[in-house]
Amino acid sequence: MTDTNDGTIPEAVPEEASRSGEAEALARSYAEPSVWTERMLTALVEGVKGGKWYSLMDKVHAERTLRAAFARVKANDGASGVDHVTAEMFESELDDNLRQLAELLRTGKYRPQAIRRVYIPKVGSREKRPLGIPTVRDRVVQTTLRMVLEPIFERDFAAHSYGFRPGRGCKDALRRVDELLKDGAVFVVDADLKSYFDTIPHDRLLALIGQKVADGKIMKLLEQFLGQGILDGLVAWTPENGTPQGAVISPLLSNIYLDPLDRLMCRSLD
């Protein structure tokens, strides 16, 4: 969907806006305070030297970040994973659990557990949609990763993108459609990428992330999550492609991979 009235290619965050108070206020609205210091926010708004971020892993394994991540996981009230540990059970020994988790991440010994696969009804179809449920422990780590990485990529996503983005939703997209219709737009393109989450190539996704993230430990952690085993009933297997629907980090990863297509379609409409 084009986000300009004259048909030109929409910008993500324009250069002039990236230095403005408006851009800084936007960044503050979705940047987790336990991660994003004043210095980091300034670098986020103005741009980092060389365009790549280094030394991010210490933000992931910081206990204050893990604690903030658990609060989000608990608020989502999700089901337990393959270990049958609920958020309430994890919270009953929260300090010890977070301390152990921080140490595993700091020393590089952390390994994600398998994802429990369930199937939910697919709206408008007799088919069912596969949903992956990570353990609470893994959801906490994925949430910290998202809190660290999301502002870096969110800054440059195209303005006409609305899915899985902080502070945006279906109603915002509908309002934009209404504006375009009132401006005289007459065509709508409706497309569905079949099994999109399950077919994202890991190597290409990691290459896109690597264009902005140069912390090898972060990249290794992401690679581990992409290679998590899946337990489907009594059948266990390891995916070669895709990022599971239901995983905390998946919406961000899906937007990162889709962004080049988003921009290509805009150029096609120009």
Short mmCIF file of C-alpha atoms in Angstrom, two decimals:
data_model
loop_
_atom_site.label_atom_id
_atom_site.label_comp_id
_atom_site.label_asym_id
_atom_site.label_seq_id
_atom_site.Cartn_x
_atom_site.Cartn_y
_atom_site.Cartn_z
CA MET A 1 0.00 0.00 0.00
CA THR A 2 1.48 3.31 -1.08
CA ASP A 3 1.78 5.91 1.67
CA THR A 4 2.09 8.99 -0.53
CA ASN A 5 -0.66 10.82 -2.35
CA ASP A 6 1.41 11.49 -5.48
CA GLY A 7 2.53 7.90 -6.06
CA THR A 8 6.17 8.46 -5.11
CA ILE A 9 8.14 5.86 -3.17
CA PRO A 10 7.55 6.22 0.58
CA GLU A 11 10.53 6.83 2.80
CA ALA A 12 11.06 4.99 6.07
CA VAL A 13 12.41 7.66 8.40
CA PRO A 14 13.62 10.62 6.32
CA GLU A 15 17.07 12.04 6.99
CA GLU A 16 15.68 15.31 8.24
CA ALA A 17 13.21 13.56 10.51
CA SER A 18 15.91 11.34 11.98
CA ARG A 19 17.45 14.42 13.60
CA SER A 20 14.20 15.92 14.77
CA GLY A 21 12.55 15.89 18.16
CA GLU A 22 9.64 14.03 16.57
CA ALA A 23 11.85 11.09 15.59
CA GLU A 24 13.42 11.02 19.05
CA ALA A 25 10.01 11.02 20.72
CA LEU A 26 8.92 8.16 18.46
CA ALA A 27 12.02 6.15 19.33
CA ARG A 28 11.43 6.72 23.05
CA SER A 29 7.85 5.53 22.72
CA TYR A 30 8.87 1.96 21.85
CA ALA A 31 12.48 1.69 23.08
CA GLU A 32 12.70 -0.30 26.34
CA PRO A 33 14.28 2.01 29.01
CA SER A 34 16.15 -0.88 30.62
CA VAL A 35 18.03 -1.36 27.33
CA TRP A 36 18.15 1.96 25.55
CA THR A 37 20.24 4.50 27.42
CA GLU A 38 20.32 8.19 26.47
CA ARG A 39 23.55 7.60 24.59
CA MET A 40 22.08 4.68 22.65
CA LEU A 41 18.92 6.62 21.84
CA THR A 42 21.00 9.46 20.43
CA ALA A 43 22.90 6.99 18.26
CA LEU A 44 19.61 5.41 17.21
CA VAL A 45 18.14 8.72 16.07
CA GLU A 46 21.28 10.15 14.47
CA GLY A 47 22.60 6.87 13.09
CA VAL A 48 25.62 4.83 14.21
CA LYS A 49 29.00 5.08 12.55
CA GLY A 50 29.27 2.61 9.71
CA GLY A 51 25.58 1.75 10.03
CA LYS A 52 26.22 -1.29 12.24
CA TRP A 53 25.64 -1.95 15.92
CA TYR A 54 28.28 -3.71 18.02
CA SER A 55 28.35 -4.96 21.62
CA LEU A 56 24.64 -5.62 22.09
CA MET A 57 24.81 -8.95 23.89
CA ASP A 58 25.51 -7.34 27.27
CA LYS A 59 22.11 -5.67 26.98
CA VAL A 60 20.46 -9.06 26.41
CA HIS A 61 21.94 -10.82 29.44
CA ALA A 62 21.54 -7.87 31.84
CA GLU A 63 19.25 -9.01 34.67
CA ARG A 64 17.25 -5.77 34.56
CA THR A 65 16.46 -6.45 30.89
CA LEU A 66 15.53 -10.06 31.58
CA ARG A 67 13.27 -8.91 34.43
CA ALA A 68 11.51 -6.41 32.15
CA ALA A 69 11.17 -9.15 29.52
CA PHE A 70 9.59 -11.56 32.00
CA ALA A 71 7.02 -8.90 32.95
CA ARG A 72 5.95 -8.79 29.29
CA VAL A 73 5.87 -12.58 29.01
CA LYS A 74 3.73 -12.85 32.12
CA ALA A 75 1.35 -10.15 30.88
CA ASN A 76 0.77 -12.13 27.66
CA ASP A 77 -0.37 -15.11 29.75
CA GLY A 78 0.71 -17.75 27.24
CA ALA A 79 0.67 -21.52 27.59
CA SER A 80 3.60 -23.58 28.83
CA GLY A 81 6.13 -25.14 26.48
CA VAL A 82 7.66 -28.60 26.29
CA ASP A 83 8.94 -28.35 29.88
CA HIS A 84 5.39 -27.69 31.21
CA VAL A 85 6.68 -24.69 33.22
CA THR A 86 4.09 -21.91 33.42
CA ALA A 87 4.83 -18.21 33.91
CA GLU A 88 3.59 -18.53 37.50
CA MET A 89 5.97 -21.41 38.17
CA PHE A 90 8.87 -19.48 36.63
CA GLU A 91 7.98 -16.46 38.75
CA SER A 92 7.96 -18.47 41.97
CA GLU A 93 11.77 -18.61 41.75
CA LEU A 94 12.20 -15.55 39.59
CA ASP A 95 15.45 -14.18 41.03
CA ASP A 96 17.23 -17.53 40.75
CA ASN A 97 15.82 -18.22 37.30
CA LEU A 98 16.87 -14.83 35.94
CA ARG A 99 20.30 -15.08 37.55
CA GLN A 100 20.90 -18.50 35.99
CA LEU A 101 19.59 -17.31 32.64
CA ALA A 102 21.85 -14.25 32.68
CA GLU A 103 24.88 -16.42 33.42
CA LEU A 104 24.08 -18.89 30.64
CA LEU A 105 23.69 -16.05 28.15
CA ARG A 106 26.83 -14.28 29.35
CA THR A 107 28.99 -17.39 29.05
CA GLY A 108 27.48 -18.55 25.75
CA LYS A 109 26.11 -21.76 27.29
CA TYR A 110 22.45 -20.95 26.75
CA ARG A 111 20.62 -23.35 24.42
CA PRO A 112 16.94 -22.95 23.47
CA GLN A 113 14.60 -25.85 24.16
CA ALA A 114 12.31 -27.42 21.59
CA ILE A 115 9.12 -25.65 20.54
CA ARG A 116 5.78 -27.32 21.23
CA ARG A 117 3.66 -27.27 18.10
CA VAL A 118 -0.12 -26.99 18.23
CA TYR A 119 -2.69 -26.29 15.54
CA ILE A 120 -5.34 -23.59 15.63
CA PRO A 121 -8.29 -22.96 13.27
CA LYS A 122 -7.52 -20.81 10.24
CA VAL A 123 -10.12 -18.08 9.70
CA GLY A 124 -12.16 -18.62 6.55
CA SER A 125 -10.70 -22.05 5.86
CA ARG A 126 -10.97 -25.67 6.92
CA GLU A 127 -7.20 -25.76 7.26
CA LYS A 128 -5.45 -25.30 10.56
CA ARG A 129 -2.55 -22.97 11.23
CA PRO A 130 0.56 -24.33 12.98
CA LEU A 131 1.50 -22.43 16.11
CA GLY A 132 4.79 -22.85 17.96
CA ILE A 133 4.89 -22.43 21.74
CA PRO A 134 8.39 -21.87 23.17
CA THR A 135 9.09 -22.41 26.87
CA VAL A 136 8.66 -19.46 29.23
CA ARG A 137 12.44 -19.37 29.62
CA ASP A 138 12.95 -19.07 25.88
CA ARG A 139 10.17 -16.49 25.56
CA VAL A 140 11.98 -14.32 28.11
CA VAL A 141 15.21 -14.46 26.09
CA GLN A 142 13.41 -13.83 22.80
CA THR A 143 11.69 -10.84 24.38
CA THR A 144 15.04 -9.36 25.44
CA LEU A 145 16.33 -9.90 21.91
CA ARG A 146 13.30 -8.14 20.50
CA MET A 147 13.69 -5.22 22.92
CA VAL A 148 17.32 -4.84 21.82
CA LEU A 149 16.84 -5.31 18.07
CA GLU A 150 13.40 -3.89 17.30
CA PRO A 151 14.29 -0.16 17.57
CA ILE A 152 17.31 -0.66 15.27
CA PHE A 153 15.17 -2.04 12.46
CA GLU A 154 11.96 -0.19 13.27
CA ARG A 155 13.76 3.07 12.55
CA ASP A 156 14.08 2.18 8.86
CA PHE A 157 10.92 0.23 8.07
CA ALA A 158 8.74 1.85 5.41
CA ALA A 159 6.01 4.15 6.68
CA HIS A 160 3.30 2.20 4.83
CA SER A 161 4.03 -1.01 6.78
CA TYR A 162 1.59 -1.70 9.63
CA GLY A 163 1.81 -5.37 10.58
CA PHE A 164 3.46 -6.42 13.87
CA ARG A 165 4.86 -2.95 14.52
CA PRO A 166 4.86 -1.04 17.84
CA GLY A 167 2.19 1.62 18.04
CA ARG A 168 0.55 0.47 14.80
CA GLY A 169 -2.28 -1.87 13.95
CA CYS A 170 -5.16 -2.77 11.65
CA LYS A 171 -7.14 0.36 12.50
CA ASP A 172 -4.21 2.56 11.48
CA ALA A 173 -4.00 0.74 8.14
CA LEU A 174 -7.75 1.12 7.63
CA ARG A 175 -7.56 4.84 8.33
CA ARG A 176 -4.82 5.12 5.71
CA VAL A 177 -6.92 3.17 3.20
CA ASP A 178 -9.81 5.56 3.88
CA GLU A 179 -7.51 8.53 3.22
CA LEU A 180 -6.34 7.04 -0.07
CA LEU A 181 -9.89 6.31 -1.19
CA LYS A 182 -10.91 9.90 -0.43
CA ASP A 183 -7.88 11.08 -2.42
CA GLY A 184 -9.17 9.19 -5.46
CA ALA A 185 -7.39 5.83 -5.30
CA VAL A 186 -9.41 3.13 -7.07
CA PHE A 187 -7.27 -0.03 -7.02
CA VAL A 188 -6.61 -2.49 -4.21
CA VAL A 189 -4.10 -5.34 -4.40
CA ASP A 190 -4.90 -8.27 -2.11
CA ALA A 191 -2.12 -10.85 -1.84
CA ASP A 192 -1.28 -13.64 0.57
CA LEU A 193 2.16 -15.18 0.97
CA LYS A 194 1.44 -18.87 1.53
CA SER A 195 3.12 -20.30 4.65
CA TYR A 196 5.25 -17.17 4.88
CA PHE A 197 6.56 -17.66 8.43
CA ASP A 198 7.44 -21.30 7.74
CA THR A 199 9.37 -20.63 4.52
CA ILE A 200 11.70 -17.74 5.37
CA PRO A 201 15.25 -18.80 4.37
CA HIS A 202 17.53 -18.65 7.41
CA ASP A 203 20.67 -17.64 5.52
CA ARG A 204 19.04 -14.71 3.73
CA LEU A 205 17.31 -13.51 6.89
CA LEU A 206 20.55 -13.60 8.89
CA ALA A 207 22.33 -11.77 6.06
CA LEU A 208 19.76 -8.96 6.23
CA ILE A 209 20.13 -8.71 10.01
CA GLY A 210 23.91 -8.72 9.62
CA GLN A 211 23.71 -5.55 7.56
CA LYS A 212 22.93 -3.67 10.77
CA VAL A 213 24.09 -5.96 13.59
CA ALA A 214 27.76 -6.87 13.92
CA ASP A 215 27.63 -8.59 17.31
CA GLY A 216 28.55 -12.22 16.65
CA LYS A 217 26.98 -13.43 19.90
CA ILE A 218 23.64 -11.89 18.95
CA MET A 219 23.82 -13.48 15.51
CA LYS A 220 24.63 -16.87 17.04
CA LEU A 221 21.70 -16.59 19.43
CA LEU A 222 19.34 -15.74 16.56
CA GLU A 223 20.69 -18.68 14.59
CA GLN A 224 20.00 -20.97 17.55
CA PHE A 225 16.41 -19.79 17.77
CA LEU A 226 15.90 -20.28 14.03
CA GLY A 227 17.24 -23.81 14.40
CA GLN A 228 15.14 -24.74 17.44
CA GLY A 229 13.75 -28.25 17.37
CA ILE A 230 10.00 -28.69 17.04
CA LEU A 231 7.98 -31.24 18.99
CA ASP A 232 4.80 -32.07 17.08
CA GLY A 233 2.97 -34.63 19.20
CA LEU A 234 5.47 -37.46 19.51
CA VAL A 235 7.43 -36.39 16.44
CA ALA A 236 10.52 -34.22 16.85
CA TRP A 237 12.29 -32.50 13.98
CA THR A 238 14.54 -29.54 13.19
CA PRO A 239 13.36 -26.95 10.62
CA GLU A 240 15.67 -25.89 7.78
CA ASN A 241 13.61 -22.77 6.99
CA GLY A 242 11.16 -20.47 8.68
CA THR A 243 10.55 -18.85 12.02
CA PRO A 244 7.69 -20.31 14.11
CA GLN A 245 4.36 -18.51 14.38
CA GLY A 246 3.91 -17.96 18.09
CA ALA A 247 7.56 -17.21 18.87
CA VAL A 248 8.10 -13.75 20.38
CA ILE A 249 10.88 -12.83 17.97
CA SER A 250 9.10 -14.08 14.81
CA PRO A 251 7.02 -10.97 13.98
CA LEU A 252 10.13 -8.77 13.97
CA LEU A 253 12.11 -11.29 11.91
CA SER A 254 9.25 -11.58 9.43
CA ASN A 255 9.16 -7.80 8.96
CA ILE A 256 12.93 -7.65 8.47
CA TYR A 257 12.78 -10.25 5.72
CA LEU A 258 9.69 -8.73 4.05
CA ASP A 259 11.01 -5.16 4.03
CA PRO A 260 12.91 -5.42 0.70
CA LEU A 261 9.76 -6.77 -1.02
CA ASP A 262 7.75 -3.98 0.56
CA ARG A 263 10.03 -1.42 -1.02
CA LEU A 264 10.19 -3.24 -4.37
CA MET A 265 6.41 -3.19 -4.66
CA CYS A 266 6.40 0.55 -4.03
CA ARG A 267 8.90 1.09 -6.80
CA SER A 268 6.73 -1.02 -9.10
CA LEU A 269 3.79 1.29 -8.38
CA ASP A 270 5.79 4.45 -9.00
#
